Amino acid sequence: MRKIMTASRRELEQHGHKYPDAALITFRDPFLAPAPAPQMPRLDLVMNDISDPSPGLTHPQRDHAARIYPWVAALPPDRPLIVQCEFGVGRSLACAAALNRAQGDEATAKRQLRHGTHNRRLYRLLCEEFGLTVEPEPLVAIACRVKYPVGRADAFLYSLNRQRYDTWKCVFVTDGINDAAWEEFSFETVGERKWEWIETPERRGLWGHPYRQLGIDRCLAIGAAYIGLNNDDNYLTPGYLEQMVNAAQDEGADLVMCQMLHSYSAWGVVGSVPVAGCADVGNWIASADLIRQVKFDEFDALADGRFVERLAAKAKKVASVERPLLIKN
């Protein structure tokens, strides 16, 4: 089995001499010269580390993947390979993971993908080129309370649209009639619409808790595998869904929590513990099977935390992602 290593430009410049028999794939941005490695046979590819087309930038394309496959196949099977990009965590990890899968090393590939930084577009293109399947992502649905002027819901939806993980839907649930909502809501849909809006008949206050179950029921109805709650004044970091679902799958957990940055602590880090005061709206997702067993039927200030306590009491396993992936308020 071929040894495949990833490296940053700096690591290659400092330590590449230690692998004189290795071959090299270089990913570099336009206008940057290749990293010096004169002793190595090299495939030099120029692209930006982006996943979506953007004017003036070069995203990974099918031609890039088509050049990699025959070049690697022509190498002696025992020749080590270094895959290098600027920081060693984006294009290089995507390429190395696909190459490891192609040679049957699924365990190493999985570790590389779970790092959470690989270029997802390049990885998918390479898998297609190598004839590898990419497992479909389970649907995650988020029921988000709308309480404030809809510019905040706009911002929340933008944070969802920036997720690395792509298989999600958002169910916005208002607290009462909101006549101006549709006119003011500025988010433009590209392709399949991934959000919907439920307008409730009367304002009930209480942090939106009286309508939480309505949102959960809708998420279940659209067939989500995992469900979470959120508020319109929250923000999700781009790795939120990816890392939460990875933890659920890797650990066989039906409840996953993450740390968060909370305004009540001046955006200090709050731990990922399933107790009221640490558990809050937004820093968890639960499997559909688990959330069906617990009703959101309490409406005081700590009701959302106690709801998570009840989920945890029925969960087969609770997993924790020790990173602040949610910014609250």
Tab-separated table of C-alpha atoms in Angstrom:
chain	number	residue	atom	x	y	z
A	1	MET	CA	0.000	0.000	0.000
A	2	ARG	CA	1.351	3.394	-0.947
A	3	LYS	CA	2.334	5.770	1.859
A	4	ILE	CA	0.485	9.051	1.306
A	5	MET	CA	1.495	12.123	3.313
A	6	THR	CA	0.078	15.630	3.390
A	7	ALA	CA	2.178	18.737	3.839
A	8	SER	CA	1.981	22.500	3.854
A	9	ARG	CA	4.280	24.577	1.663
A	10	ARG	CA	6.453	25.351	4.678
A	11	GLU	CA	6.668	21.697	5.747
A	12	LEU	CA	7.643	20.654	2.246
A	13	GLU	CA	10.345	23.311	2.062
A	14	GLN	CA	11.743	22.339	5.469
A	15	HIS	CA	11.401	18.564	5.442
A	16	GLY	CA	10.860	17.422	1.858
A	17	HIS	CA	14.508	16.373	1.641
A	18	LYS	CA	13.724	13.591	4.108
A	19	TYR	CA	11.693	11.788	1.415
A	20	PRO	CA	13.967	11.805	-1.656
A	21	ASP	CA	12.129	8.858	-3.225
A	22	ALA	CA	8.663	10.396	-2.902
A	23	ALA	CA	6.502	11.763	-5.694
A	24	LEU	CA	4.683	15.049	-5.205
A	25	ILE	CA	1.294	16.534	-6.023
A	26	THR	CA	1.280	20.298	-5.564
A	27	PHE	CA	-1.875	22.362	-5.169
A	28	ARG	CA	-1.120	26.067	-5.329
A	29	ASP	CA	-2.986	29.305	-5.756
A	30	PRO	CA	-2.604	31.275	-8.965
A	31	PHE	CA	0.356	33.693	-8.929
A	32	LEU	CA	2.299	31.513	-6.465
A	33	ALA	CA	5.373	29.643	-7.658
A	34	PRO	CA	5.547	25.903	-6.938
A	35	ALA	CA	7.226	24.980	-3.666
A	36	PRO	CA	10.838	23.962	-4.326
A	37	ALA	CA	11.273	20.178	-4.561
A	38	PRO	CA	13.552	19.598	-7.548
A	39	GLN	CA	14.334	15.967	-6.745
A	40	MET	CA	10.716	14.821	-6.879
A	41	PRO	CA	8.526	13.917	-9.852
A	42	ARG	CA	5.711	16.424	-9.572
A	43	LEU	CA	2.159	17.026	-10.699
A	44	ASP	CA	1.518	20.752	-10.345
A	45	LEU	CA	-2.126	21.879	-10.140
A	46	VAL	CA	-3.286	25.481	-9.886
A	47	MET	CA	-6.585	26.203	-8.137
A	48	ASN	CA	-7.949	28.178	-5.219
A	49	ASP	CA	-9.167	26.382	-2.112
A	50	ILE	CA	-12.837	27.180	-2.700
A	51	SER	CA	-15.848	24.945	-3.182
A	52	ASP	CA	-18.127	27.216	-5.214
A	53	PRO	CA	-17.438	29.102	-8.435
A	54	SER	CA	-16.444	32.700	-7.779
A	55	PRO	CA	-15.503	35.409	-10.292
A	56	GLY	CA	-11.752	35.799	-10.597
A	57	LEU	CA	-10.978	32.592	-8.688
A	58	THR	CA	-10.267	29.078	-9.953
A	59	HIS	CA	-12.325	26.425	-8.178
A	60	PRO	CA	-11.526	22.692	-8.358
A	61	GLN	CA	-12.783	21.321	-11.656
A	62	ARG	CA	-13.274	17.926	-13.232
A	63	ASP	CA	-10.154	18.392	-15.343
A	64	HIS	CA	-8.050	18.617	-12.182
A	65	ALA	CA	-9.380	15.284	-10.941
A	66	ALA	CA	-8.908	13.703	-14.379
A	67	ARG	CA	-5.212	14.657	-14.363
A	68	ILE	CA	-4.567	13.190	-10.912
A	69	TYR	CA	-5.899	9.691	-11.562
A	70	PRO	CA	-3.593	8.594	-14.431
A	71	TRP	CA	-0.581	10.393	-12.970
A	72	VAL	CA	-0.818	8.503	-9.671
A	73	ALA	CA	-1.658	5.232	-11.435
A	74	ALA	CA	1.578	5.491	-13.439
A	75	LEU	CA	3.736	5.671	-10.286
A	76	PRO	CA	5.352	2.500	-8.897
A	77	PRO	CA	2.869	1.115	-6.351
A	78	ASP	CA	5.350	1.351	-3.482
A	79	ARG	CA	6.494	4.894	-4.210
A	80	PRO	CA	5.564	7.305	-1.368
A	81	LEU	CA	3.463	10.299	-2.290
A	82	ILE	CA	3.381	13.759	-0.732
A	83	VAL	CA	0.290	15.897	-1.356
A	84	GLN	CA	0.990	19.552	-0.661
A	85	CYS	CA	-1.104	22.697	-0.501
A	86	GLU	CA	-0.480	26.026	1.196
A	87	PHE	CA	-1.466	24.939	4.708
A	88	GLY	CA	-1.810	21.186	4.278
A	89	VAL	CA	-5.415	20.983	5.430
A	90	GLY	CA	-7.702	21.801	2.466
A	91	ARG	CA	-6.933	20.583	-1.044
A	92	SER	CA	-4.203	18.224	0.160
A	93	LEU	CA	-6.451	16.439	2.685
A	94	ALA	CA	-9.222	16.083	0.082
A	95	CYS	CA	-6.822	14.521	-2.409
A	96	ALA	CA	-5.106	12.275	0.132
A	97	ALA	CA	-8.426	10.996	1.496
A	98	ALA	CA	-9.680	10.104	-1.986
A	99	LEU	CA	-6.376	8.413	-2.867
A	100	ASN	CA	-6.398	6.432	0.375
A	101	ARG	CA	-9.927	5.270	-0.312
A	102	ALA	CA	-8.915	4.279	-3.836
A	103	GLN	CA	-6.226	1.991	-2.410
A	104	GLY	CA	-8.598	0.518	0.180
A	105	ASP	CA	-7.380	2.427	3.232
A	106	GLU	CA	-10.787	3.583	4.438
A	107	ALA	CA	-9.664	4.100	8.049
A	108	THR	CA	-6.999	6.653	7.172
A	109	ALA	CA	-9.318	8.380	4.716
A	110	LYS	CA	-12.005	8.695	7.377
A	111	ARG	CA	-9.569	10.278	9.843
A	112	GLN	CA	-8.524	12.786	7.202
A	113	LEU	CA	-12.108	13.700	6.348
A	114	ARG	CA	-13.061	14.028	10.012
A	115	HIS	CA	-10.460	16.754	10.401
A	116	GLY	CA	-13.236	18.947	9.000
A	117	THR	CA	-11.150	21.133	6.688
A	118	HIS	CA	-10.870	19.222	3.386
A	119	ASN	CA	-12.088	20.821	0.172
A	120	ARG	CA	-15.400	19.039	-0.237
A	121	ARG	CA	-15.781	19.831	-3.947
A	122	LEU	CA	-12.364	18.457	-4.845
A	123	TYR	CA	-12.979	15.343	-2.759
A	124	ARG	CA	-16.260	14.595	-4.548
A	125	LEU	CA	-14.728	15.167	-7.983
A	126	LEU	CA	-11.888	12.776	-7.167
A	127	CYS	CA	-14.251	10.127	-5.839
A	128	GLU	CA	-16.238	10.321	-9.075
A	129	GLU	CA	-13.035	10.025	-11.104
A	130	PHE	CA	-11.864	7.014	-9.081
A	131	GLY	CA	-15.280	5.304	-9.216
A	132	LEU	CA	-15.847	5.655	-5.463
A	133	THR	CA	-19.231	6.237	-3.882
A	134	VAL	CA	-19.793	9.105	-1.469
A	135	GLU	CA	-22.290	8.223	1.225
A	136	PRO	CA	-25.342	10.527	1.191
A	137	GLU	CA	-25.582	12.943	4.085
A	138	PRO	CA	-28.559	12.451	6.424
A	139	LEU	CA	-30.999	15.353	6.433
A	140	VAL	CA	-30.708	17.747	9.367
A	141	ALA	CA	-33.692	20.024	10.034
A	142	ILE	CA	-33.509	23.085	12.269
A	143	ALA	CA	-36.661	24.634	13.774
A	144	CYS	CA	-35.816	28.295	14.325
A	145	ARG	CA	-37.934	30.685	16.371
A	146	VAL	CA	-38.532	34.118	14.818
A	147	LYS	CA	-38.999	36.826	17.433
A	148	TYR	CA	-37.025	39.869	16.290
A	149	PRO	CA	-37.063	41.966	13.094
A	150	VAL	CA	-36.417	39.545	10.259
A	151	GLY	CA	-32.951	40.882	9.504
A	152	ARG	CA	-31.794	38.531	12.267
A	153	ALA	CA	-33.484	35.551	10.640
A	154	ASP	CA	-31.708	36.639	7.455
A	155	ALA	CA	-28.368	36.445	9.242
A	156	PHE	CA	-29.188	33.052	10.761
A	157	LEU	CA	-30.113	31.654	7.355
A	158	TYR	CA	-26.905	33.017	5.883
A	159	SER	CA	-24.994	31.078	8.545
A	160	LEU	CA	-26.834	27.931	7.469
A	161	ASN	CA	-26.113	28.640	3.829
A	162	ARG	CA	-22.393	28.844	4.702
A	163	GLN	CA	-22.368	25.358	6.217
A	164	ARG	CA	-19.817	22.920	4.831
A	165	TYR	CA	-22.507	20.258	5.330
A	166	ASP	CA	-25.097	20.715	2.608
A	167	THR	CA	-28.073	18.487	3.478
A	168	TRP	CA	-30.198	20.678	5.730
A	169	LYS	CA	-33.546	22.425	5.901
A	170	CYS	CA	-34.688	25.252	8.130
A	171	VAL	CA	-38.223	25.670	9.473
A	172	PHE	CA	-38.798	29.220	10.717
A	173	VAL	CA	-41.643	29.530	13.231
A	174	THR	CA	-42.921	33.004	14.090
A	175	ASP	CA	-44.266	34.104	17.450
A	176	GLY	CA	-47.598	35.379	16.176
A	177	ILE	CA	-48.602	37.255	13.026
A	178	ASN	CA	-45.708	38.934	11.246
A	179	ASP	CA	-47.193	40.812	8.283
A	180	ALA	CA	-43.914	42.366	7.164
A	181	ALA	CA	-41.851	39.209	7.340
A	182	TRP	CA	-42.025	38.089	3.725
A	183	GLU	CA	-41.505	41.572	2.321
A	184	GLU	CA	-38.460	42.234	4.502
A	185	PHE	CA	-36.908	38.783	4.288
A	186	SER	CA	-34.135	39.317	1.764
A	187	PHE	CA	-32.496	35.926	1.431
A	188	GLU	CA	-32.583	34.828	-2.196
A	189	THR	CA	-33.081	31.170	-2.993
A	190	VAL	CA	-30.532	29.485	-5.244
A	191	GLY	CA	-31.666	26.114	-6.581
A	192	GLU	CA	-33.836	24.069	-4.218
A	193	ARG	CA	-35.398	26.159	-1.486
A	194	LYS	CA	-34.075	24.882	1.804
A	195	TRP	CA	-36.232	26.883	4.169
A	196	GLU	CA	-39.894	27.405	4.943
A	197	TRP	CA	-41.886	29.764	7.128
A	198	ILE	CA	-44.680	28.900	9.576
A	199	GLU	CA	-46.658	31.921	10.749
A	200	THR	CA	-48.521	31.260	13.997
A	201	PRO	CA	-51.855	32.953	14.799
A	202	GLU	CA	-50.991	34.829	18.005
A	203	ARG	CA	-48.014	36.172	19.905
A	204	ARG	CA	-47.412	34.181	23.081
A	205	GLY	CA	-43.950	35.400	24.089
A	206	LEU	CA	-42.043	33.227	26.562
A	207	TRP	CA	-38.920	33.046	24.370
A	208	GLY	CA	-40.877	31.304	21.616
A	209	HIS	CA	-41.177	28.144	23.694
A	210	PRO	CA	-44.962	27.680	23.203
A	211	TYR	CA	-44.329	27.008	19.497
A	212	ARG	CA	-41.177	24.870	19.773
A	213	GLN	CA	-43.085	21.611	19.445
A	214	LEU	CA	-44.811	22.898	16.299
A	215	GLY	CA	-41.397	23.347	14.714
A	216	ILE	CA	-40.192	19.932	15.890
A	217	ASP	CA	-43.295	18.250	14.457
A	218	ARG	CA	-42.708	19.886	11.081
A	219	CYS	CA	-39.060	18.785	11.051
A	220	LEU	CA	-40.194	15.219	11.726
A	221	ALA	CA	-42.816	15.464	8.976
A	222	ILE	CA	-40.231	16.382	6.319
A	223	GLY	CA	-38.219	13.275	7.165
A	224	ALA	CA	-35.198	14.673	8.992
A	225	ALA	CA	-32.768	12.168	10.478
A	226	TYR	CA	-31.497	14.743	12.978
A	227	ILE	CA	-33.353	17.714	14.434
A	228	GLY	CA	-32.259	20.795	16.304
A	229	LEU	CA	-33.783	23.984	17.669
A	230	ASN	CA	-32.449	27.503	17.273
A	231	ASN	CA	-33.264	31.200	17.597
A	232	ASP	CA	-33.241	33.879	14.951
A	233	ASP	CA	-30.563	35.865	16.831
A	234	ASN	CA	-28.065	32.971	16.854
A	235	TYR	CA	-25.232	32.213	14.443
A	236	LEU	CA	-23.746	28.862	13.424
A	237	THR	CA	-20.086	28.533	12.517
A	238	PRO	CA	-19.581	26.895	9.086
A	239	GLY	CA	-18.493	23.584	10.627
A	240	TYR	CA	-21.484	23.275	12.980
A	241	LEU	CA	-23.586	20.707	11.102
A	242	GLU	CA	-20.638	18.734	9.754
A	243	GLN	CA	-18.985	18.263	13.129
A	244	MET	CA	-22.228	17.544	14.983
A	245	VAL	CA	-23.335	14.878	12.496
A	246	ASN	CA	-19.833	13.384	12.385
A	247	ALA	CA	-19.896	13.015	16.169
A	248	ALA	CA	-23.319	11.379	16.051
A	249	GLN	CA	-22.198	8.872	13.423
A	250	ASP	CA	-18.726	8.160	14.790
A	251	GLU	CA	-19.867	7.652	18.371
A	252	GLY	CA	-23.264	6.086	17.699
A	253	ALA	CA	-24.887	8.938	19.636
A	254	ASP	CA	-28.494	10.061	19.372
A	255	LEU	CA	-27.818	13.370	21.171
A	256	VAL	CA	-24.818	15.576	20.357
A	257	MET	CA	-23.852	18.789	22.113
A	258	CYS	CA	-21.221	21.428	21.404
A	259	GLN	CA	-19.764	24.329	23.313
A	260	MET	CA	-21.098	27.805	22.558
A	261	LEU	CA	-20.213	31.454	22.947
A	262	HIS	CA	-23.026	33.065	24.957
A	263	SER	CA	-23.869	36.749	25.336
A	264	TYR	CA	-24.810	36.215	28.993
A	265	SER	CA	-21.156	35.437	29.689
A	266	ALA	CA	-19.914	38.240	27.395
A	267	TRP	CA	-19.428	35.566	24.724
A	268	GLY	CA	-17.322	33.377	26.943
A	269	VAL	CA	-17.260	29.646	26.268
A	270	VAL	CA	-20.126	27.643	27.797
A	271	GLY	CA	-19.573	23.903	28.155
A	272	SER	CA	-21.350	21.136	26.267
A	273	VAL	CA	-23.103	19.557	29.232
A	274	PRO	CA	-26.741	18.358	29.038
A	275	VAL	CA	-28.006	20.302	32.049
A	276	ALA	CA	-30.057	23.497	32.197
A	277	GLY	CA	-27.705	26.452	32.183
A	278	CYS	CA	-25.272	24.772	29.796
A	279	ALA	CA	-27.789	23.167	27.459
A	280	ASP	CA	-29.544	25.869	25.498
A	281	VAL	CA	-31.401	26.462	22.265
A	282	GLY	CA	-28.939	25.725	19.496
A	283	ASN	CA	-26.002	23.804	20.981
A	284	TRP	CA	-27.362	20.317	20.317
A	285	ILE	CA	-28.942	18.066	17.714
A	286	ALA	CA	-30.907	14.881	18.391
A	287	SER	CA	-31.923	11.910	16.287
A	288	ALA	CA	-35.499	11.810	15.085
A	289	ASP	CA	-36.112	8.616	17.067
A	290	LEU	CA	-34.993	10.300	20.282
A	291	ILE	CA	-36.818	13.592	19.877
A	292	ARG	CA	-40.093	11.778	19.203
A	293	GLN	CA	-39.943	10.520	22.793
A	294	VAL	CA	-39.871	13.951	24.473
A	295	LYS	CA	-42.376	16.793	24.181
A	296	PHE	CA	-41.405	20.432	24.500
A	297	ASP	CA	-44.250	21.384	26.856
A	298	GLU	CA	-42.657	23.728	29.418
A	299	PHE	CA	-42.352	27.448	28.757
A	300	ASP	CA	-40.302	29.161	31.495
A	301	ALA	CA	-36.818	30.639	31.001
A	302	LEU	CA	-34.971	27.353	31.584
A	303	ALA	CA	-37.445	25.136	29.720
A	304	ASP	CA	-35.073	24.683	26.793
A	305	GLY	CA	-32.326	23.418	29.090
A	306	ARG	CA	-34.642	21.022	30.898
A	307	PHE	CA	-35.853	19.740	27.522
A	308	VAL	CA	-32.262	18.718	26.765
A	309	GLU	CA	-31.993	17.120	30.208
A	310	ARG	CA	-34.997	14.975	29.347
A	311	LEU	CA	-33.526	14.094	25.946
A	312	ALA	CA	-30.270	13.077	27.618
A	313	ALA	CA	-32.142	10.891	30.118
A	314	LYS	CA	-33.646	8.873	27.256
A	315	ALA	CA	-30.628	8.961	24.934
A	316	LYS	CA	-28.679	5.788	24.193
A	317	LYS	CA	-25.537	7.883	24.069
A	318	VAL	CA	-24.677	11.577	24.407
A	319	ALA	CA	-21.663	12.845	22.464
A	320	SER	CA	-19.815	16.104	23.029
A	321	VAL	CA	-17.987	18.266	20.500
A	322	GLU	CA	-15.551	20.332	22.526
A	323	ARG	CA	-15.572	23.318	20.203
A	324	PRO	CA	-17.693	26.520	20.379
A	325	LEU	CA	-19.636	25.989	17.156
A	326	LEU	CA	-22.603	28.219	18.102
A	327	ILE	CA	-22.711	31.932	18.853
A	328	LYS	CA	-25.792	32.719	20.908
A	329	ASN	CA	-27.482	36.143	20.852
